[in-house]
Short mmCIF file of C-alpha atoms and ligand atoms in Angstrom, two decimals:
data_model
loop_
_atom_site.label_atom_id
_atom_site.label_comp_id
_atom_site.label_asym_id
_atom_site.label_seq_id
_atom_site.Cartn_x
_atom_site.Cartn_y
_atom_site.Cartn_z
CA MET A 1 5.97 53.61 44.35
CA VAL A 2 6.69 55.78 47.01
CA SER A 3 6.37 59.68 47.53
CA GLU A 4 9.53 61.42 45.91
CA TYR A 5 10.50 62.65 49.61
CA ILE A 6 11.15 59.14 50.83
CA GLU A 7 12.96 58.06 47.57
CA ARG A 8 15.02 61.19 48.11
CA VAL A 9 15.81 60.76 51.55
CA ILE A 10 17.01 56.87 51.06
CA GLN A 11 19.29 58.07 48.17
CA GLN A 12 20.78 60.53 50.83
CA VAL A 13 21.59 57.58 52.98
CA ILE A 14 22.76 55.60 50.10
CA ALA A 15 25.25 58.31 49.33
CA ARG A 16 26.52 59.14 52.65
CA ASP A 17 26.84 55.35 53.68
CA PRO A 18 27.72 53.54 50.73
CA ASP A 19 29.36 50.78 52.92
CA GLN A 20 26.62 50.35 55.03
CA PRO A 21 24.09 47.74 53.51
CA GLU A 22 22.61 46.34 56.40
CA PHE A 23 21.74 50.12 57.53
CA GLN A 24 20.60 51.18 54.35
CA GLN A 25 18.30 48.00 53.94
CA ALA A 26 16.49 48.86 57.34
CA VAL A 27 15.70 52.12 56.08
CA ARG A 28 14.75 51.61 53.29
CA GLU A 29 12.51 48.63 54.93
CA VAL A 30 10.86 51.38 57.35
CA LEU A 31 10.91 54.52 55.11
CA THR A 32 8.69 52.76 52.14
CA THR A 33 6.22 51.85 54.56
CA LEU A 34 5.44 55.35 55.33
CA ASP A 35 4.54 56.47 52.47
CA PRO A 36 0.48 57.07 53.57
CA VAL A 37 1.41 59.10 56.56
CA ILE A 38 4.02 61.23 54.98
CA LYS A 39 0.73 62.10 52.45
CA GLU A 40 -1.75 62.78 55.51
CA HIS A 41 0.79 64.87 57.46
CA PRO A 42 3.07 66.94 55.04
CA GLU A 43 4.11 68.70 58.41
CA ILE A 44 6.72 65.58 58.60
CA GLU A 45 8.24 67.08 55.52
CA GLU A 46 8.05 70.55 56.47
CA HIS A 47 9.99 69.91 59.65
CA ALA A 48 12.44 67.63 57.87
CA ILE A 49 11.88 64.43 60.12
CA LEU A 50 12.77 61.44 57.89
CA GLU A 51 16.13 63.40 57.30
CA ARG A 52 16.70 63.87 60.83
CA ILE A 53 15.69 60.39 61.93
CA VAL A 54 18.22 58.56 59.73
CA GLU A 55 21.02 60.62 60.93
CA PRO A 56 21.97 59.40 64.60
CA ASP A 57 22.52 61.83 67.37
CA ARG A 58 26.14 60.63 67.70
CA VAL A 59 28.25 57.63 66.93
CA ILE A 60 30.86 56.63 69.25
CA MET A 61 33.79 54.29 67.99
CA PHE A 62 36.50 53.30 70.32
CA ARG A 63 39.63 51.06 70.83
CA VAL A 64 39.37 48.22 72.81
CA PRO A 65 42.80 46.51 73.90
CA TRP A 66 42.51 43.49 76.18
CA THR A 67 45.01 40.59 77.14
CA ASP A 68 44.40 36.93 76.72
CA ASP A 69 45.56 34.08 79.01
CA GLN A 70 48.39 33.66 77.56
CA GLY A 71 49.40 37.68 77.90
CA ARG A 72 49.03 38.21 74.35
CA VAL A 73 47.25 41.78 73.34
CA HIS A 74 44.16 42.05 71.58
CA VAL A 75 42.53 44.84 69.70
CA ASN A 76 39.07 45.13 69.36
CA ARG A 77 36.47 48.04 67.95
CA GLY A 78 33.94 49.17 70.17
CA PHE A 79 30.89 50.80 69.34
CA ARG A 80 27.69 52.82 70.67
CA VAL A 81 25.27 54.48 68.48
CA GLN A 82 22.75 56.75 70.32
CA PHE A 83 20.41 57.63 67.43
CA ASN A 84 17.44 59.29 68.72
CA ASN A 85 16.34 60.50 72.51
CA ALA A 86 12.93 62.44 71.32
CA ILE A 87 10.57 60.03 73.92
CA GLY A 88 13.35 59.01 76.52
CA PRO A 89 16.90 58.06 77.39
CA TYR A 90 18.91 55.79 74.63
CA LYS A 91 18.08 52.08 74.81
CA GLY A 92 18.97 49.45 73.34
CA GLY A 93 21.57 46.47 73.77
CA LEU A 94 25.32 45.77 72.90
CA ARG A 95 26.48 42.63 70.79
CA PHE A 96 29.49 40.97 70.74
CA HIS A 97 29.97 39.02 67.46
CA PRO A 98 32.98 38.81 65.00
CA SER A 99 30.22 40.30 62.33
CA VAL A 100 29.93 43.69 64.20
CA THR A 101 30.55 46.74 61.70
CA LEU A 102 29.10 50.31 62.03
CA SER A 103 26.63 49.38 59.43
CA ILE A 104 25.14 46.50 61.84
CA ILE A 105 24.82 48.58 64.60
CA LYS A 106 23.44 51.62 62.69
CA PHE A 107 20.57 48.72 61.50
CA LEU A 108 19.76 47.92 65.43
CA GLY A 109 19.76 51.44 66.70
CA PHE A 110 17.49 52.69 63.72
CA GLU A 111 14.77 49.78 64.30
CA GLN A 112 15.28 50.19 68.38
CA ILE A 113 13.51 53.64 68.05
CA TYR A 114 10.58 52.79 66.64
CA LYS A 115 10.55 49.29 68.85
CA ASN A 116 11.23 51.31 71.67
CA ALA A 117 8.38 53.63 70.91
CA LEU A 118 5.84 50.90 70.31
CA THR A 119 6.29 49.48 74.16
CA GLY A 120 4.46 52.84 75.41
CA ILE A 121 7.55 52.83 77.82
CA PRO A 122 9.53 56.10 77.62
CA MET A 123 12.54 54.61 75.94
CA GLY A 124 14.65 56.46 72.58
CA GLY A 125 16.97 54.24 70.21
CA GLY A 126 20.27 53.59 70.74
CA LYS A 127 22.53 50.25 70.08
CA GLY A 128 26.15 49.48 70.46
CA GLY A 129 28.78 46.54 70.77
CA SER A 130 32.01 44.99 69.41
CA ASP A 131 33.62 42.94 66.82
CA PHE A 132 34.93 40.64 69.78
CA ASP A 133 34.11 36.90 69.61
CA PRO A 134 33.32 35.59 73.11
CA LYS A 135 33.09 31.68 71.37
CA GLY A 136 36.01 29.88 72.59
CA LYS A 137 37.10 32.43 75.29
CA SER A 138 37.70 31.81 78.99
CA ASP A 139 35.69 33.71 81.42
CA ALA A 140 38.87 35.57 82.48
CA GLU A 141 39.05 36.50 79.22
CA VAL A 142 35.79 37.62 78.82
CA MET A 143 36.06 39.70 81.85
CA ARG A 144 39.07 41.71 80.81
CA PHE A 145 37.51 42.49 77.56
CA CYS A 146 34.01 43.74 79.56
CA GLN A 147 36.22 45.80 81.52
CA SER A 148 38.45 47.04 78.92
CA PHE A 149 35.01 48.04 76.80
CA MET A 150 33.58 49.68 79.71
CA SER A 151 36.43 51.94 80.71
CA GLU A 152 35.56 53.85 77.94
CA LEU A 153 31.72 53.26 77.53
CA TYR A 154 31.33 54.59 81.03
CA ARG A 155 31.82 57.80 79.72
CA HIS A 156 28.67 57.76 77.44
CA ILE A 157 25.84 56.17 79.60
CA GLY A 158 23.63 56.78 82.15
CA ALA A 159 20.39 55.76 83.91
CA ASN A 160 18.78 58.86 82.63
CA MET A 161 21.33 58.89 79.51
CA ASP A 162 21.80 56.05 77.85
CA VAL A 163 21.03 52.69 79.17
CA PRO A 164 22.77 49.23 77.25
CA ALA A 165 21.26 45.60 77.81
CA GLY A 166 22.06 42.49 76.04
CA ASP A 167 21.94 40.99 72.58
CA ILE A 168 23.92 38.49 70.33
CA GLY A 169 26.95 37.35 72.93
CA VAL A 170 26.29 39.26 75.53
CA GLY A 171 24.10 37.71 78.38
CA GLY A 172 24.06 37.53 82.16
CA ARG A 173 27.73 36.83 82.62
CA GLU A 174 28.90 39.72 80.16
CA ILE A 175 26.25 42.16 81.84
CA GLY A 176 27.64 41.27 85.26
CA TYR A 177 31.66 41.78 84.01
CA LEU A 178 30.43 45.29 82.39
CA PHE A 179 28.36 46.51 85.73
CA GLY A 180 31.06 45.66 87.90
CA MET A 181 33.49 47.96 85.87
CA TRP A 182 31.15 50.86 85.38
CA LYS A 183 29.92 50.70 89.44
CA LYS A 184 34.02 50.69 90.05
CA ILE A 185 34.80 53.59 87.59
CA THR A 186 31.72 55.67 88.84
CA LYS A 187 31.69 54.88 92.52
CA SER A 188 28.18 54.97 91.98
CA TRP A 189 24.94 52.39 92.05
CA GLU A 190 22.11 52.78 89.32
CA GLY A 191 20.13 50.86 86.73
CA VAL A 192 22.83 51.77 84.09
CA LEU A 193 22.59 48.30 82.36
CA THR A 194 19.69 45.99 82.20
CA GLY A 195 19.65 42.16 82.27
CA LYS A 196 21.10 42.62 85.57
CA GLY A 197 21.38 39.27 87.58
CA TYR A 198 18.34 38.94 90.27
CA GLY A 199 19.73 40.37 93.56
CA TRP A 200 21.62 42.89 92.12
CA GLY A 201 18.83 44.99 90.30
CA GLY A 202 17.75 42.45 87.83
CA SER A 203 14.26 41.55 86.86
CA LEU A 204 12.37 38.15 87.52
CA GLY A 205 11.28 37.77 84.01
CA ARG A 206 14.04 39.64 81.77
CA PRO A 207 15.54 36.47 80.58
CA GLU A 208 12.33 35.07 79.62
CA ALA A 209 11.12 38.52 78.02
CA THR A 210 11.93 38.40 74.42
CA GLY A 211 10.90 34.66 73.53
CA TYR A 212 7.89 34.77 75.60
CA GLY A 213 6.85 38.20 74.06
CA LEU A 214 7.52 36.89 70.86
CA VAL A 215 4.82 33.90 71.32
CA TYR A 216 2.47 36.40 73.18
CA PHE A 217 2.40 38.59 70.15
CA LEU A 218 2.30 35.34 67.63
CA GLU A 219 -0.91 33.97 69.77
CA GLU A 220 -2.56 37.96 69.64
CA MET A 221 -1.77 37.53 65.71
CA LEU A 222 -2.93 34.06 65.34
CA LYS A 223 -6.03 34.81 67.19
CA ALA A 224 -7.34 37.73 65.45
CA ASN A 225 -7.18 35.60 62.28
CA GLY A 226 -9.32 32.42 63.79
CA GLU A 227 -6.02 30.61 64.81
CA THR A 228 -3.89 29.40 67.82
CA VAL A 229 -0.67 28.12 68.81
CA LYS A 230 -2.10 25.01 70.39
CA GLY A 231 -1.44 22.13 67.73
CA LYS A 232 0.88 23.98 65.57
CA THR A 233 4.38 22.70 64.49
CA VAL A 234 7.18 25.48 64.49
CA LEU A 235 10.32 26.24 62.97
CA VAL A 236 12.63 28.05 65.41
CA SER A 237 16.07 29.10 64.32
CA GLY A 238 19.17 29.79 67.19
CA SER A 239 19.40 28.01 70.16
CA GLY A 240 20.25 31.54 72.42
CA ASN A 241 18.29 33.59 74.95
CA VAL A 242 15.05 34.33 72.36
CA ALA A 243 15.29 31.04 70.90
CA GLN A 244 15.47 29.05 74.41
CA TYR A 245 12.45 30.68 75.70
CA ALA A 246 10.52 31.13 72.30
CA SER A 247 10.41 27.38 72.47
CA GLN A 248 9.23 26.96 76.09
CA LYS A 249 6.64 28.91 75.89
CA VAL A 250 5.41 27.32 72.48
CA MET A 251 5.31 24.19 74.28
CA GLU A 252 3.44 25.53 77.16
CA LEU A 253 0.90 26.56 74.90
CA GLY A 254 0.87 23.18 72.88
CA GLY A 255 2.53 24.02 70.31
CA THR A 256 5.27 21.46 68.92
CA VAL A 257 9.14 22.72 68.15
CA VAL A 258 10.65 20.98 65.54
CA THR A 259 14.24 23.00 64.72
CA LEU A 260 16.56 24.87 66.49
CA SER A 261 20.05 25.81 65.11
CA ASP A 262 23.34 27.44 65.77
CA SER A 263 25.69 29.00 63.75
CA SER A 264 27.20 25.56 62.35
CA GLY A 265 23.66 23.89 61.38
CA THR A 266 20.09 22.71 62.33
CA VAL A 267 18.79 19.81 64.54
CA TYR A 268 15.29 18.53 62.81
CA ILE A 269 12.92 17.01 65.94
CA PRO A 270 10.10 15.29 63.83
CA ASP A 271 8.50 14.50 67.12
CA GLY A 272 8.97 17.68 68.63
CA LEU A 273 11.27 19.16 71.30
CA THR A 274 10.65 17.57 74.81
CA GLN A 275 11.31 18.89 78.44
CA GLU A 276 13.96 17.04 78.93
CA MET A 277 15.54 18.03 75.52
CA TRP A 278 15.08 21.60 76.32
CA GLU A 279 16.73 21.31 79.71
CA PHE A 280 19.64 19.76 77.58
CA VAL A 281 20.03 22.90 75.61
CA MET A 282 19.59 25.26 78.57
CA GLU A 283 22.86 23.61 79.78
CA LEU A 284 24.68 23.23 76.76
CA LYS A 285 24.12 26.37 75.44
CA ASN A 286 24.26 28.47 78.44
CA VAL A 287 26.91 26.51 80.79
CA ARG A 288 29.12 24.49 78.64
CA ARG A 289 28.59 26.74 75.46
CA GLY A 290 28.95 24.02 73.07
CA ARG A 291 27.05 22.95 69.56
CA ILE A 292 23.87 22.24 68.68
CA LYS A 293 24.35 19.15 67.24
CA GLU A 294 25.30 17.67 70.74
CA LEU A 295 21.36 17.58 71.03
CA ALA A 296 21.45 14.94 67.84
CA GLU A 297 23.90 13.03 69.61
CA LYS A 298 22.34 12.57 72.77
CA PHE A 299 18.78 11.93 71.97
CA ASP A 300 17.31 9.10 69.57
CA GLY A 301 15.23 10.57 66.66
CA VAL A 302 17.09 14.05 66.17
CA GLU A 303 18.56 14.64 63.16
CA TYR A 304 21.42 16.95 62.44
CA HIS A 305 22.02 18.88 59.43
CA ALA A 306 25.45 20.70 59.19
CA GLY A 307 25.31 23.96 57.54
CA GLU A 308 21.58 24.11 56.95
CA LYS A 309 18.91 26.47 58.15
CA PRO A 310 15.36 25.24 59.35
CA TRP A 311 13.15 26.98 56.45
CA LYS A 312 13.58 23.77 54.27
CA PHE A 313 11.51 21.56 57.03
CA LYS A 314 7.75 21.42 56.93
CA ALA A 315 5.67 22.99 59.84
CA ASP A 316 2.97 25.69 60.37
CA ILE A 317 4.70 28.65 61.65
CA ALA A 318 8.41 29.94 61.44
CA LEU A 319 9.78 32.09 64.78
CA PRO A 320 13.44 33.37 63.34
CA SER A 321 15.27 34.11 66.43
CA ALA A 322 19.32 34.14 65.32
CA THR A 323 20.50 36.71 63.42
CA GLN A 324 19.65 39.34 60.70
CA ASN A 325 19.08 38.21 56.92
CA GLU A 326 18.57 34.56 57.61
CA ILE A 327 15.44 33.81 55.86
CA LEU A 328 16.29 35.06 51.86
CA GLY A 329 14.01 35.04 49.17
CA ASP A 330 14.61 31.65 48.43
CA ASP A 331 13.98 30.38 52.07
CA ALA A 332 10.48 31.95 52.19
CA ARG A 333 9.60 30.58 49.25
CA LYS A 334 10.49 27.43 50.46
CA LEU A 335 8.08 28.07 53.74
CA ILE A 336 5.57 29.07 51.22
CA GLU A 337 5.47 25.81 49.54
CA ASN A 338 5.43 24.10 52.74
CA GLY A 339 2.28 25.40 53.82
CA VAL A 340 3.39 28.11 56.90
CA ILE A 341 0.85 30.08 57.69
CA ALA A 342 2.51 32.39 59.83
CA VAL A 343 5.81 33.95 60.51
CA ALA A 344 6.72 36.39 63.60
CA GLU A 345 10.35 37.43 63.93
CA GLY A 346 12.70 36.77 67.21
CA ALA A 347 15.65 38.17 65.68
CA ASN A 348 16.29 41.62 64.31
CA MET A 349 15.28 42.09 60.45
CA PRO A 350 16.12 38.00 59.87
CA SER A 351 14.00 38.75 56.93
CA ASN A 352 15.22 40.42 53.71
CA LEU A 353 12.96 42.95 51.58
CA GLU A 354 12.63 39.86 48.95
CA ALA A 355 11.37 37.55 51.91
CA ILE A 356 8.74 40.54 53.47
CA GLU A 357 7.46 40.95 49.74
CA LEU A 358 6.94 36.92 49.53
CA TYR A 359 4.94 36.81 53.03
CA LEU A 360 2.96 40.07 52.08
CA LYS A 361 1.92 38.71 48.57
CA ASN A 362 1.19 35.02 49.95
CA ASN A 363 -1.35 36.31 53.03
CA ILE A 364 1.35 34.66 55.59
CA LEU A 365 0.53 36.48 58.53
CA TYR A 366 3.88 38.32 59.16
CA GLY A 367 4.75 39.92 62.80
CA PRO A 368 7.81 42.06 62.37
CA ALA A 369 10.82 42.13 64.60
CA LYS A 370 10.35 45.57 65.84
CA ALA A 371 6.85 44.89 67.01
CA ALA A 372 7.10 40.81 67.82
CA ASN A 373 10.36 40.84 69.80
CA ALA A 374 9.56 43.85 71.68
CA GLY A 375 9.15 42.00 74.88
CA GLY A 376 12.74 42.08 75.86
CA VAL A 377 13.03 45.80 75.89
CA ALA A 378 9.68 46.22 77.29
CA VAL A 379 10.93 43.99 80.41
CA SER A 380 14.20 46.12 80.10
CA GLY A 381 11.95 48.98 80.59
CA LEU A 382 10.50 47.52 83.59
CA GLU A 383 13.67 46.65 85.04
CA MET A 384 14.72 50.47 84.89
CA SER A 385 10.96 51.16 86.53
CA GLN A 386 11.94 48.87 89.31
CA ASN A 387 15.65 50.16 90.13
CA ALA A 388 14.28 53.72 89.88
CA GLN A 389 11.87 53.21 92.95
CA PHE A 390 14.50 50.45 94.73
CA THR A 391 11.88 47.73 94.39
CA ASN A 392 11.03 44.32 92.74
CA TRP A 393 7.94 42.25 91.37
CA THR A 394 7.31 39.04 91.39
CA PHE A 395 7.72 37.12 88.14
CA GLU A 396 3.79 36.94 87.73
CA GLN A 397 3.79 40.79 88.02
CA VAL A 398 6.20 41.07 85.02
CA ASP A 399 4.95 38.54 83.05
CA LYS A 400 1.41 40.26 83.71
CA LYS A 401 2.91 43.78 82.29
CA LEU A 402 4.72 42.03 79.23
CA GLN A 403 1.49 40.27 78.34
CA ASP A 404 -0.50 43.60 78.34
CA ILE A 405 2.43 45.35 76.66
CA MET A 406 2.93 42.62 73.82
CA LYS A 407 -1.06 42.66 73.32
CA ASN A 408 -1.17 46.19 73.14
CA ILE A 409 1.88 46.46 70.20
CA PHE A 410 -0.05 44.22 68.42
CA GLU A 411 -3.55 45.97 68.59
CA GLU A 412 -1.62 49.25 67.98
CA SER A 413 0.20 47.61 64.50
CA ARG A 414 -3.03 46.22 63.91
CA LYS A 415 -5.24 49.63 64.13
CA ALA A 416 -2.76 51.82 62.44
CA ALA A 417 -2.24 49.13 59.12
CA GLU A 418 -6.08 49.46 59.06
CA GLU A 419 -6.09 53.23 59.34
CA TYR A 420 -3.83 53.86 56.81
CA GLY A 421 -5.32 52.00 54.24
CA HIS A 422 -3.55 48.31 54.62
CA PRO A 423 -5.52 45.76 56.69
CA GLY A 424 -3.41 42.96 58.03
CA ASN A 425 -0.26 44.52 57.21
CA TYR A 426 1.05 44.26 60.80
CA LEU A 427 4.89 45.68 59.31
CA MET A 428 3.22 48.93 57.87
CA GLY A 429 1.23 49.01 61.03
CA ALA A 430 4.03 48.76 63.59
CA ASN A 431 6.38 51.04 61.61
CA ILE A 432 3.65 53.90 61.33
CA ALA A 433 2.72 53.45 65.32
CA GLY A 434 6.07 53.58 66.05
CA PHE A 435 7.10 56.18 63.86
CA LEU A 436 4.30 58.90 64.47
CA LYS A 437 5.13 58.75 68.37
CA VAL A 438 8.87 59.90 67.81
CA ALA A 439 7.97 61.81 64.79
CA ARG A 440 5.45 64.00 67.14
CA ALA A 441 7.85 64.46 70.27
CA MET A 442 10.57 65.43 67.46
CA ILE A 443 8.16 68.13 66.34
CA ASP A 444 7.11 69.31 69.73
CA GLN A 445 10.72 69.43 70.70
CA GLY A 446 12.19 71.65 67.50
CA VAL A 447 14.78 71.63 65.28
CA GLN A 448 18.13 70.14 67.21
P1 NDP R 1 22.22 34.82 71.46
O1 NDP R 1 23.55 35.14 71.72
O2 NDP R 1 21.50 34.70 73.03
O3 NDP R 1 21.94 33.38 70.59
C1 NDP R 1 22.33 33.81 69.31
C2 NDP R 1 21.88 32.80 68.56
O4 NDP R 1 21.95 32.66 66.82
C3 NDP R 1 22.88 31.05 68.88
O5 NDP R 1 22.24 29.99 68.56
C4 NDP R 1 24.14 31.56 67.65
O6 NDP R 1 24.46 30.60 67.33
C5 NDP R 1 22.83 32.11 66.33
N1 NDP R 1 23.49 32.87 65.58
C6 NDP R 1 24.25 34.07 65.52
N2 NDP R 1 25.08 34.78 64.63
C7 NDP R 1 24.53 33.88 63.61
C8 NDP R 1 24.69 33.56 62.24
N3 NDP R 1 25.71 34.70 61.71
N4 NDP R 1 24.54 32.62 61.74
C9 NDP R 1 23.52 31.57 61.99
N5 NDP R 1 23.43 31.71 63.68
C10 NDP R 1 23.58 32.72 64.25
O7 NDP R 1 21.44 35.84 71.38
P2 NDP R 1 19.98 36.20 71.47
O8 NDP R 1 19.28 35.22 71.53
O9 NDP R 1 19.77 37.22 72.73
O10 NDP R 1 19.91 37.01 70.21
C11 NDP R 1 19.40 36.47 68.85
C12 NDP R 1 18.54 37.41 67.97
O11 NDP R 1 16.95 37.99 68.85
C13 NDP R 1 19.18 38.80 67.55
O12 NDP R 1 19.00 38.89 66.19
C14 NDP R 1 19.20 39.91 68.53
O13 NDP R 1 19.35 40.90 67.92
C15 NDP R 1 17.62 39.54 68.85
N6 NDP R 1 16.98 40.00 69.98
C16 NDP R 1 17.37 39.52 71.17
C17 NDP R 1 16.78 40.19 72.66
C18 NDP R 1 17.07 39.96 73.46
O14 NDP R 1 16.70 39.99 74.63
N7 NDP R 1 18.18 39.12 73.96
C19 NDP R 1 15.61 41.43 71.89
C20 NDP R 1 15.43 41.43 70.88
C21 NDP R 1 16.13 41.27 70.24
P3 NDP R 1 26.37 30.25 67.66
O15 NDP R 1 25.94 29.46 69.31
O16 NDP R 1 26.87 29.30 66.80
O17 NDP R 1 26.37 31.45 67.78
#
């Protein structure tokens, strides 16, 4: 049973935003873990911190008209949710995917507040995107869409105000088109977007950051419990940016990746992903933008399971790295039956509340997204620092900082969980550690 205060705020959110299930889910996930903090710090209720933190500073929604290669006009919807800037400029990615709604953007922005606080870099929380689907579009169509999107977004962002980055459907190509348009409209050059190309403001190590960071976090979590990635079999879902670099780091540390997937199905690789297969996936997904089933067509011994998720295959570790709610209760039960010892989340909110409960009940080591995938935004923060100083760091410098940040996030989550009476519950620890930083800043800054 959580305190009456927490339940009241959750009910307010449900009453105000009845059509936003993903946002409600994220609010419930965070708030219910804050119970011991609320009891120990009555000032949180006195200052109405929960009521204020669930309400974004502002929501910007706009029309994005664009013309396809045949001259037909299309209209998509654009979003930017500036959620909370108590500890730094709004920061969070842009997602281009047909499933994007205000609910999805609000859940992502809400989670981003705590994730960014955990990195220790001064960044607030925000998120944006569009229901535009880049799949099957030509480069010229994607460019025209990005230019139209930025012709409205530019009014709302700035290096000290709000710094978007990539997410699903927004990679180096899209950031390039968006940045070009921003630069043209404002006639200025600043680090207003992260994930830029190296040579024009981008940081070495940014493409790798989320996937590598995920595995650094996983390794810390395993080490604290007498285990290591070496020798373990690993289920990875997705085959995009996060999945690609998480797989590479798992292989580097001596683990075996036995699955990858996309929105059409899963490939099962009983003998493990090889370097040659990994290079094929990089070309397939980043250059040709093809389907993961081609991996099974190209390599002997790789099975393709159309319409399936990776969770039914036997392995030691699961790294969900595709999308939200990809591990439901039944999937979690399969993982547990198959003897999985750890789940670390590369994607945002990939496990639903039932799955999380099952991990915790069954003593699965659970690395929640806002801690485990914070490496991406952390290196985005490092990109902002390099832009502000007009300098570039080496890959080794960035990677070392990323490792230190991930270690620190794990330590803070571990300590907070212990301090508030739930040792080993890294979800609770991460939520509490991130929340307290933001709540303290909000109290210091008065009611606004
Ligand atoms: P990409 O667009 O590079 O890749 C996404 C992958 O997930 C693709 O393989 C895609 O398949 C699959 N996917 C997307 N939607 C669905 C769906 N509805 N069902 C099944 N599979 C799906 O995105 P990223 O790798 O950047 O992002 C993956 C996750 O990681 C997201 O949750 C994102 O929010 C999170 N994240 C990303 C960060 C980053 O730095 N990029 C930072 C922190 C979190 P298909 O090819 O068929 O579309």
